[in-house]
Amino acid sequence: MRGHGIFYKTTVVLLCLLMLSGCWSRRELNELLIVLGVGFDWVDGEYLVSFQVVNPSEISAQKRGGERPPSTLYQGRGKTMLEAARSLTAEAPRKVYMGHLQLYVISEELARMGIGDFIDNALRDNEQRMDFNLVVARGTRAENILKLYTPLDKLPTNSMLRSLETSEKNWAPTVSVTMDDVLKKLSADGIELTLTGIKLIGSQEMAESKKNVETFLPQSRYRYKGIAAFKGDKLVGWLNETESKGFTDVTNKLQSTSIEIPCKKDTYIGIEVTSSNASIESKIVGGEPEFTIHIRSEGNIVDRGCRDVDISDPATIKKLQLEAGKIIRGHAEAAVKRSKSMKSDFLGFGAQLQKDHPSVWKQVKTDWNDTYLPDIKISYKIKLLIRKTGTTGNSTLK
């Protein structure tokens, strides 16, 4: 019996060993081009795809002041995305690896034509994750954004990604959108896609030169500017700063921002918004959909520009709260007005109607953007509460 037990255990172990895959699919690091950023342009009737890949030796902690740039750009062109991507293998010395992708940069021209093709292409790549961000290159090609020498971070895409994430948390007119978010928006009814725009400031020639990061203030740099609003998979317009703030307020994406309340000519009281909660309420009145935007924010006084304003007086605080609420409402109204004029429901009124009144949504969804959205009635219930006035209260400084 003991011999049978040993035979049984040995058989199980051997069967388990047969099922182990080992390292049959391994790929060595020196056989791959690690892609951190991809740029998409439309040039002379063809797709131009730019892959920004890492130069490992140039970003190593043991090596400083290398002669080569920290990343290299490989490009391919073709009538389809596949042809463009495959054509770069004629000059790329290794196989492209997309497992560490951080950023998609889409040119404004291509975004206006439609982004459906390369979104579909990304879905079919089994190596590509869905947590990388997408931005729109505003007023320049996507390839130019990826050629930029950036300070602090050697890798441009790493710098841009960190800046986007930080800006989203502390400054309202930017939003961080991943590929997963894009897929959800393009597949959902009643809400349209939005992406943050990125601009190149300064000359393109200096942006591509290492000298750009050898001065205290780089002559060429990037800046996130405006939010791109889509209709379907096509870009239809840009939101300005006020409209972008309204967008983040209404869609409950706001984490922190600042509000400036005028108290004298060219003098302001600054309020830091520390939290915000927003929602859209839908109802049917007389057979027509109506909506109410609810926003409740909290903030602190961080800048007392007018010394004669007594912030220890409860009546003053109440007045400042009302003034701040009016400013937030102005941002929301500007975003709603822009949404109606572009006939693009990027604020998600249709999605809320579908959730609350599905039978009504079925009747209006076909013509929602073009017929119903421009004429819907919107009400606002907005409130900001000031929680703190600073550690010094009314300053004694003259």
Short mmCIF file of C-alpha atoms in Angstrom, two decimals:
data_model
loop_
_atom_site.label_atom_id
_atom_site.label_comp_id
_atom_site.label_asym_id
_atom_site.label_seq_id
_atom_site.Cartn_x
_atom_site.Cartn_y
_atom_site.Cartn_z
CA MET A 1 0.00 0.00 0.00
CA ARG A 2 2.87 2.31 0.80
CA GLY A 3 4.38 1.69 -2.64
CA HIS A 4 1.09 2.57 -4.31
CA GLY A 5 0.97 5.84 -2.35
CA ILE A 6 4.45 6.86 -3.50
CA PHE A 7 3.60 5.98 -7.11
CA TYR A 8 0.42 8.07 -6.94
CA LYS A 9 2.25 11.10 -5.53
CA THR A 10 4.99 10.81 -8.14
CA THR A 11 2.43 10.65 -10.94
CA VAL A 12 0.66 13.80 -9.68
CA VAL A 13 3.96 15.69 -9.48
CA LEU A 14 4.92 14.69 -13.02
CA LEU A 15 1.53 15.73 -14.37
CA CYS A 16 1.89 19.12 -12.66
CA LEU A 17 5.33 19.58 -14.20
CA LEU A 18 3.92 18.89 -17.65
CA MET A 19 1.34 21.65 -17.15
CA LEU A 20 3.92 24.30 -16.23
CA SER A 21 4.66 26.64 -19.13
CA GLY A 22 8.05 27.79 -17.90
CA CYS A 23 9.52 30.73 -19.82
CA TRP A 24 8.44 29.73 -23.30
CA SER A 25 7.04 33.22 -24.04
CA ARG A 26 9.81 35.29 -22.45
CA ARG A 27 11.31 38.26 -24.27
CA GLU A 28 14.57 39.80 -23.21
CA LEU A 29 14.78 43.54 -22.53
CA ASN A 30 17.53 44.01 -25.09
CA GLU A 31 15.21 42.60 -27.77
CA LEU A 32 12.43 45.18 -27.27
CA LEU A 33 11.68 48.84 -27.99
CA ILE A 34 9.78 50.02 -24.89
CA VAL A 35 7.18 52.54 -26.07
CA LEU A 36 6.07 55.29 -23.66
CA GLY A 37 4.23 57.60 -26.05
CA VAL A 38 2.51 57.32 -29.42
CA GLY A 39 1.61 60.23 -31.69
CA PHE A 40 -0.99 60.16 -34.46
CA ASP A 41 -0.97 62.61 -37.38
CA TRP A 42 -2.57 62.88 -40.80
CA VAL A 43 -0.01 63.92 -43.42
CA ASP A 44 -0.51 64.01 -47.20
CA GLY A 45 -3.46 61.64 -47.09
CA GLU A 46 -1.72 59.06 -44.89
CA TYR A 47 -1.43 58.19 -41.21
CA LEU A 48 1.86 59.17 -39.60
CA VAL A 49 2.46 57.16 -36.43
CA SER A 50 5.29 58.21 -34.09
CA PHE A 51 6.59 55.89 -31.36
CA GLN A 52 8.59 57.45 -28.56
CA VAL A 53 10.84 54.72 -27.13
CA VAL A 54 13.22 54.70 -24.18
CA ASN A 55 16.99 54.80 -24.47
CA PRO A 56 17.70 52.75 -21.32
CA SER A 57 21.37 53.68 -21.07
CA GLU A 58 20.55 57.42 -21.10
CA ILE A 59 18.12 57.31 -18.17
CA SER A 60 20.23 55.02 -16.01
CA ALA A 61 21.05 56.39 -12.56
CA GLN A 62 24.69 55.43 -13.04
CA LYS A 63 25.08 57.51 -16.20
CA ARG A 64 24.85 61.29 -16.37
CA GLY A 65 25.21 63.76 -19.16
CA GLY A 66 24.93 61.34 -22.05
CA GLU A 67 25.32 62.60 -25.58
CA ARG A 68 22.18 60.88 -26.85
CA PRO A 69 18.60 61.96 -26.00
CA PRO A 70 16.74 59.95 -23.33
CA SER A 71 14.26 58.72 -25.93
CA THR A 72 14.14 58.13 -29.67
CA LEU A 73 11.30 58.67 -32.12
CA TYR A 74 10.54 56.00 -34.71
CA GLN A 75 7.94 56.79 -37.35
CA GLY A 76 5.89 54.95 -39.93
CA ARG A 77 3.40 56.01 -42.61
CA GLY A 78 0.58 54.20 -44.32
CA LYS A 79 -3.00 54.29 -45.60
CA THR A 80 -4.11 52.29 -42.54
CA MET A 81 -2.96 52.26 -38.95
CA LEU A 82 -1.59 48.74 -39.37
CA GLU A 83 0.43 49.68 -42.45
CA ALA A 84 1.85 52.76 -40.71
CA ALA A 85 2.83 50.81 -37.61
CA ARG A 86 4.38 47.95 -39.57
CA SER A 87 6.33 50.24 -41.91
CA LEU A 88 8.51 51.55 -39.07
CA THR A 89 10.01 48.07 -38.65
CA ALA A 90 12.11 48.89 -41.72
CA GLU A 91 14.26 51.13 -39.48
CA ALA A 92 13.48 49.99 -35.92
CA PRO A 93 16.17 47.55 -34.71
CA ARG A 94 13.89 45.76 -32.21
CA LYS A 95 10.30 44.67 -31.74
CA VAL A 96 7.91 47.33 -30.43
CA TYR A 97 6.54 46.62 -26.94
CA MET A 98 3.45 48.56 -25.78
CA GLY A 99 3.10 47.18 -22.25
CA HIS A 100 4.42 50.39 -20.61
CA LEU A 101 2.57 52.93 -22.76
CA GLN A 102 1.78 56.18 -20.92
CA LEU A 103 0.36 58.62 -23.44
CA TYR A 104 -1.48 58.85 -26.76
CA VAL A 105 -1.08 62.24 -28.47
CA ILE A 106 -3.61 62.89 -31.25
CA SER A 107 -3.25 65.79 -33.66
CA GLU A 108 -6.16 68.24 -33.82
CA GLU A 109 -6.53 67.64 -37.57
CA LEU A 110 -6.88 63.90 -37.12
CA ALA A 111 -9.23 64.32 -34.14
CA ARG A 112 -11.57 66.38 -36.32
CA MET A 113 -11.53 63.59 -38.91
CA GLY A 114 -12.36 60.93 -36.30
CA ILE A 115 -10.42 58.81 -33.82
CA GLY A 116 -12.41 55.59 -34.24
CA ASP A 117 -9.82 53.80 -36.38
CA PHE A 118 -6.89 53.85 -33.97
CA ILE A 119 -9.16 53.34 -30.96
CA ASP A 120 -10.32 50.14 -32.63
CA ASN A 121 -6.70 49.29 -33.41
CA ALA A 122 -5.74 49.67 -29.74
CA LEU A 123 -8.52 47.29 -28.73
CA ARG A 124 -7.07 44.55 -30.88
CA ASP A 125 -3.58 44.73 -29.37
CA ASN A 126 -3.37 42.09 -26.64
CA GLU A 127 -0.18 43.65 -25.18
CA GLN A 128 -1.66 47.10 -24.71
CA ARG A 129 -3.17 48.12 -21.40
CA MET A 130 -6.14 50.50 -21.17
CA ASP A 131 -4.82 52.77 -18.39
CA PHE A 132 -2.76 55.17 -20.52
CA ASN A 133 -3.95 58.76 -21.10
CA LEU A 134 -5.05 60.51 -24.29
CA VAL A 135 -4.56 64.20 -25.14
CA VAL A 136 -5.06 66.32 -28.27
CA ALA A 137 -2.13 68.30 -29.75
CA ARG A 138 -3.58 71.76 -30.27
CA GLY A 139 -2.24 73.82 -33.15
CA THR A 140 0.67 71.49 -33.88
CA ARG A 141 1.45 67.94 -34.93
CA ALA A 142 1.46 65.15 -32.38
CA GLU A 143 5.01 64.23 -33.40
CA ASN A 144 6.22 67.69 -32.33
CA ILE A 145 4.91 67.18 -28.80
CA LEU A 146 6.86 63.91 -28.50
CA LYS A 147 10.12 65.54 -29.65
CA LEU A 148 10.20 68.04 -26.79
CA TYR A 149 13.09 68.13 -24.31
CA THR A 150 11.51 68.58 -20.86
CA PRO A 151 13.12 69.69 -17.56
CA LEU A 152 13.06 67.59 -14.35
CA ASP A 153 11.85 64.44 -16.13
CA LYS A 154 14.11 63.20 -18.90
CA LEU A 155 11.25 61.37 -20.60
CA PRO A 156 8.74 63.83 -22.14
CA THR A 157 5.72 61.55 -21.82
CA ASN A 158 6.47 60.91 -18.14
CA SER A 159 6.64 64.66 -17.52
CA MET A 160 3.38 65.26 -19.42
CA LEU A 161 1.55 62.47 -17.63
CA ARG A 162 2.57 63.69 -14.18
CA SER A 163 1.69 67.26 -15.06
CA LEU A 164 -1.74 66.22 -16.33
CA GLU A 165 -2.51 64.21 -13.20
CA THR A 166 -1.30 67.01 -10.90
CA SER A 167 -3.19 69.67 -12.85
CA GLU A 168 -6.42 67.67 -12.73
CA LYS A 169 -6.24 67.52 -8.93
CA ASN A 170 -5.40 71.19 -8.40
CA TRP A 171 -6.68 73.14 -11.42
CA ALA A 172 -10.17 72.77 -12.87
CA PRO A 173 -9.66 73.31 -16.65
CA THR A 174 -7.90 69.96 -17.25
CA VAL A 175 -9.08 66.37 -17.10
CA SER A 176 -7.14 63.12 -17.17
CA VAL A 177 -8.80 60.65 -19.55
CA THR A 178 -7.60 57.06 -19.99
CA MET A 179 -8.26 54.75 -22.92
CA ASP A 180 -10.73 52.86 -20.75
CA ASP A 181 -12.68 56.12 -20.22
CA VAL A 182 -12.63 56.81 -23.96
CA LEU A 183 -14.05 53.39 -24.76
CA LYS A 184 -16.86 53.89 -22.26
CA LYS A 185 -17.78 57.32 -23.63
CA LEU A 186 -17.70 56.21 -27.27
CA SER A 187 -19.87 53.19 -26.43
CA ALA A 188 -22.40 54.95 -24.17
CA ASP A 189 -25.57 56.83 -25.08
CA GLY A 190 -26.32 60.34 -23.89
CA ILE A 191 -22.78 61.55 -23.20
CA GLU A 192 -19.95 62.67 -25.46
CA LEU A 193 -16.18 62.37 -25.19
CA THR A 194 -13.87 65.14 -23.94
CA LEU A 195 -10.05 65.25 -23.96
CA THR A 196 -7.56 67.81 -22.66
CA GLY A 197 -5.59 69.83 -25.21
CA ILE A 198 -1.81 70.27 -25.11
CA LYS A 199 0.07 73.13 -26.79
CA LEU A 200 3.71 73.71 -27.66
CA ILE A 201 4.99 77.08 -26.46
CA GLY A 202 8.08 78.48 -28.18
CA SER A 203 9.94 77.37 -31.28
CA GLN A 204 9.92 73.80 -32.54
CA GLU A 205 13.63 74.06 -33.34
CA MET A 206 14.53 74.83 -29.73
CA ALA A 207 12.10 72.19 -28.43
CA GLU A 208 14.13 69.49 -30.20
CA SER A 209 17.47 70.81 -28.92
CA LYS A 210 19.15 69.71 -25.70
CA LYS A 211 19.91 73.38 -25.07
CA ASN A 212 16.22 73.80 -24.24
CA VAL A 213 16.79 72.33 -20.76
CA GLU A 214 20.10 74.04 -20.09
CA THR A 215 18.51 77.34 -19.01
CA PHE A 216 16.45 78.31 -15.94
CA LEU A 217 13.36 78.95 -18.07
CA PRO A 218 13.13 76.59 -21.06
CA GLN A 219 12.42 78.57 -24.22
CA SER A 220 10.12 75.81 -25.50
CA ARG A 221 7.74 73.89 -23.30
CA TYR A 222 4.28 72.34 -23.26
CA ARG A 223 1.12 73.62 -21.60
CA TYR A 224 -2.29 72.03 -21.21
CA LYS A 225 -4.83 74.35 -22.79
CA GLY A 226 -8.59 73.88 -23.07
CA ILE A 227 -10.82 70.84 -23.31
CA ALA A 228 -11.64 69.28 -26.68
CA ALA A 229 -15.33 68.37 -27.07
CA PHE A 230 -16.32 65.53 -29.40
CA LYS A 231 -19.49 64.48 -31.13
CA GLY A 232 -19.26 60.79 -31.76
CA ASP A 233 -15.58 60.16 -32.48
CA LYS A 234 -14.97 63.59 -34.08
CA LEU A 235 -13.68 66.75 -32.39
CA VAL A 236 -16.20 69.57 -32.90
CA GLY A 237 -14.78 72.40 -30.80
CA TRP A 238 -12.73 73.65 -27.85
CA LEU A 239 -13.90 74.85 -24.44
CA ASN A 240 -12.24 77.99 -23.12
CA GLU A 241 -11.03 78.25 -19.53
CA THR A 242 -14.38 79.35 -18.08
CA GLU A 243 -16.29 76.64 -19.98
CA SER A 244 -13.69 74.04 -18.98
CA LYS A 245 -14.13 74.97 -15.31
CA GLY A 246 -17.89 74.62 -15.74
CA PHE A 247 -17.40 71.21 -17.34
CA THR A 248 -15.36 69.85 -14.42
CA ASP A 249 -17.84 71.37 -11.93
CA VAL A 250 -20.96 69.90 -13.52
CA THR A 251 -19.50 66.46 -14.29
CA ASN A 252 -18.25 66.05 -10.70
CA LYS A 253 -14.60 65.89 -11.75
CA LEU A 254 -13.52 68.88 -9.66
CA GLN A 255 -11.11 68.07 -6.82
CA SER A 256 -9.58 71.45 -6.09
CA THR A 257 -9.34 74.85 -7.75
CA SER A 258 -9.33 78.56 -6.94
CA ILE A 259 -12.00 81.27 -7.13
CA GLU A 260 -11.18 84.97 -7.23
CA ILE A 261 -13.86 87.36 -5.87
CA PRO A 262 -13.34 91.03 -6.81
CA CYS A 263 -13.45 93.44 -3.86
CA LYS A 264 -11.80 96.53 -5.39
CA LYS A 265 -10.39 97.46 -8.76
CA ASP A 266 -7.78 94.83 -9.70
CA THR A 267 -7.96 93.41 -6.16
CA TYR A 268 -9.41 90.04 -5.21
CA ILE A 269 -10.18 87.73 -2.33
CA GLY A 270 -8.93 84.23 -3.14
CA ILE A 271 -10.88 81.12 -2.15
CA GLU A 272 -9.42 77.65 -2.46
CA VAL A 273 -12.10 75.08 -3.26
CA THR A 274 -11.18 71.98 -1.27
CA SER A 275 -14.06 69.68 -2.20
CA SER A 276 -17.05 69.61 -4.52
CA ASN A 277 -19.96 67.31 -5.21
CA ALA A 278 -22.16 67.67 -8.26
CA SER A 279 -25.10 65.83 -9.76
CA ILE A 280 -27.70 66.25 -12.48
CA GLU A 281 -31.38 65.68 -11.72
CA SER A 282 -33.85 64.99 -14.52
CA LYS A 283 -37.64 65.17 -14.54
CA ILE A 284 -40.45 65.21 -17.07
CA VAL A 285 -42.64 68.33 -17.09
CA GLY A 286 -45.49 68.51 -19.57
CA GLY A 287 -43.98 65.67 -21.54
CA GLU A 288 -40.63 67.47 -21.93
CA PRO A 289 -37.38 66.65 -20.08
CA GLU A 290 -36.02 69.28 -17.69
CA PHE A 291 -32.81 69.20 -15.67
CA THR A 292 -31.40 70.67 -12.46
CA ILE A 293 -27.67 70.95 -11.83
CA HIS A 294 -26.74 70.54 -8.15
CA ILE A 295 -23.29 71.65 -6.99
CA ARG A 296 -22.20 71.83 -3.36
CA SER A 297 -18.64 72.95 -2.70
CA GLU A 298 -16.50 73.80 0.29
CA GLY A 299 -13.52 76.11 0.44
CA ASN A 300 -11.14 78.24 2.50
CA ILE A 301 -10.10 81.88 2.26
CA VAL A 302 -6.40 81.87 1.33
CA ASP A 303 -5.88 85.37 -0.09
CA ARG A 304 -7.34 88.51 1.51
CA GLY A 305 -6.56 91.16 -1.06
CA CYS A 306 -8.78 93.84 0.49
CA ARG A 307 -7.67 94.69 4.03
CA ASP A 308 -10.93 96.50 4.85
CA VAL A 309 -12.98 93.30 4.37
CA ASP A 310 -13.69 91.89 7.83
CA ILE A 311 -13.57 88.13 7.37
CA SER A 312 -14.30 87.60 11.06
CA ASP A 313 -17.83 88.95 10.49
CA PRO A 314 -20.38 86.17 9.72
CA ALA A 315 -22.27 88.55 7.44
CA THR A 316 -19.11 89.03 5.35
CA ILE A 317 -18.61 85.26 5.08
CA LYS A 318 -22.22 84.83 3.96
CA LYS A 319 -21.77 87.50 1.30
CA LEU A 320 -18.54 85.90 0.05
CA GLN A 321 -20.28 82.51 -0.13
CA LEU A 322 -23.03 83.99 -2.29
CA GLU A 323 -20.51 85.71 -4.57
CA ALA A 324 -18.48 82.49 -4.97
CA GLY A 325 -21.68 80.57 -5.74
CA LYS A 326 -22.50 83.06 -8.50
CA ILE A 327 -19.06 82.56 -10.04
CA ILE A 328 -19.46 78.76 -10.00
CA ARG A 329 -22.90 79.15 -11.57
CA GLY A 330 -21.40 81.36 -14.27
CA HIS A 331 -18.91 78.62 -15.12
CA ALA A 332 -21.68 76.02 -15.29
CA GLU A 333 -23.89 78.24 -17.47
CA ALA A 334 -21.01 78.85 -19.86
CA ALA A 335 -20.41 75.10 -20.23
CA VAL A 336 -24.12 74.43 -20.81
CA LYS A 337 -24.32 77.19 -23.41
CA ARG A 338 -21.31 75.77 -25.24
CA SER A 339 -22.74 72.26 -25.15
CA LYS A 340 -26.00 73.48 -26.68
CA SER A 341 -24.30 75.56 -29.39
CA MET A 342 -22.05 72.64 -30.46
CA LYS A 343 -24.95 70.16 -30.15
CA SER A 344 -22.63 67.89 -28.19
CA ASP A 345 -23.89 66.52 -24.87
CA PHE A 346 -20.49 66.30 -23.18
CA LEU A 347 -22.10 67.13 -19.81
CA GLY A 348 -24.19 63.96 -19.83
CA PHE A 349 -27.79 65.20 -19.65
CA GLY A 350 -28.91 62.42 -21.97
CA ALA A 351 -27.17 59.76 -19.87
CA GLN A 352 -29.01 60.98 -16.77
CA LEU A 353 -32.33 61.02 -18.64
CA GLN A 354 -31.70 57.46 -19.79
CA LYS A 355 -31.03 56.42 -16.18
CA ASP A 356 -34.06 58.17 -14.66
CA HIS A 357 -36.61 57.87 -17.48
CA PRO A 358 -35.59 55.08 -19.88
CA SER A 359 -38.93 55.05 -21.74
CA VAL A 360 -38.62 58.77 -22.55
CA TRP A 361 -35.00 58.33 -23.58
CA LYS A 362 -35.95 55.69 -26.14
CA GLN A 363 -38.20 58.24 -27.81
CA VAL A 364 -35.66 61.06 -28.01
CA LYS A 365 -32.20 59.44 -28.19
CA THR A 366 -31.98 59.37 -32.01
CA ASP A 367 -32.35 63.16 -32.29
CA TRP A 368 -31.10 64.09 -28.82
CA ASN A 369 -27.98 66.11 -29.72
CA ASP A 370 -29.39 67.93 -32.74
CA THR A 371 -33.02 68.52 -31.80
CA TYR A 372 -33.62 68.27 -28.05
CA LEU A 373 -30.34 69.32 -26.42
CA PRO A 374 -30.30 72.94 -27.72
CA ASP A 375 -33.73 73.65 -26.19
CA ILE A 376 -33.72 71.77 -22.87
CA LYS A 377 -34.52 73.77 -19.73
CA ILE A 378 -31.75 73.86 -17.12
CA SER A 379 -32.07 75.01 -13.51
CA TYR A 380 -29.20 75.52 -11.05
CA LYS A 381 -28.89 74.87 -7.31
CA ILE A 382 -25.37 75.87 -6.34
CA LYS A 383 -23.88 76.49 -2.93
CA LEU A 384 -20.37 77.12 -1.64
CA LEU A 385 -19.54 77.00 2.07
CA ILE A 386 -16.46 78.72 3.49
CA ARG A 387 -15.03 76.51 6.24
CA LYS A 388 -11.82 78.31 7.19
CA THR A 389 -10.49 81.87 6.97
CA GLY A 390 -6.83 81.06 7.60
CA THR A 391 -4.83 80.80 10.79
CA THR A 392 -4.44 84.59 11.24
CA GLY A 393 -8.02 85.73 10.54
CA ASN A 394 -7.92 89.50 9.89
CA SER A 395 -4.22 90.20 9.35
CA THR A 396 -2.64 93.04 11.35
CA LEU A 397 -0.23 93.86 8.52
CA LYS A 398 -0.43 97.48 7.30
#
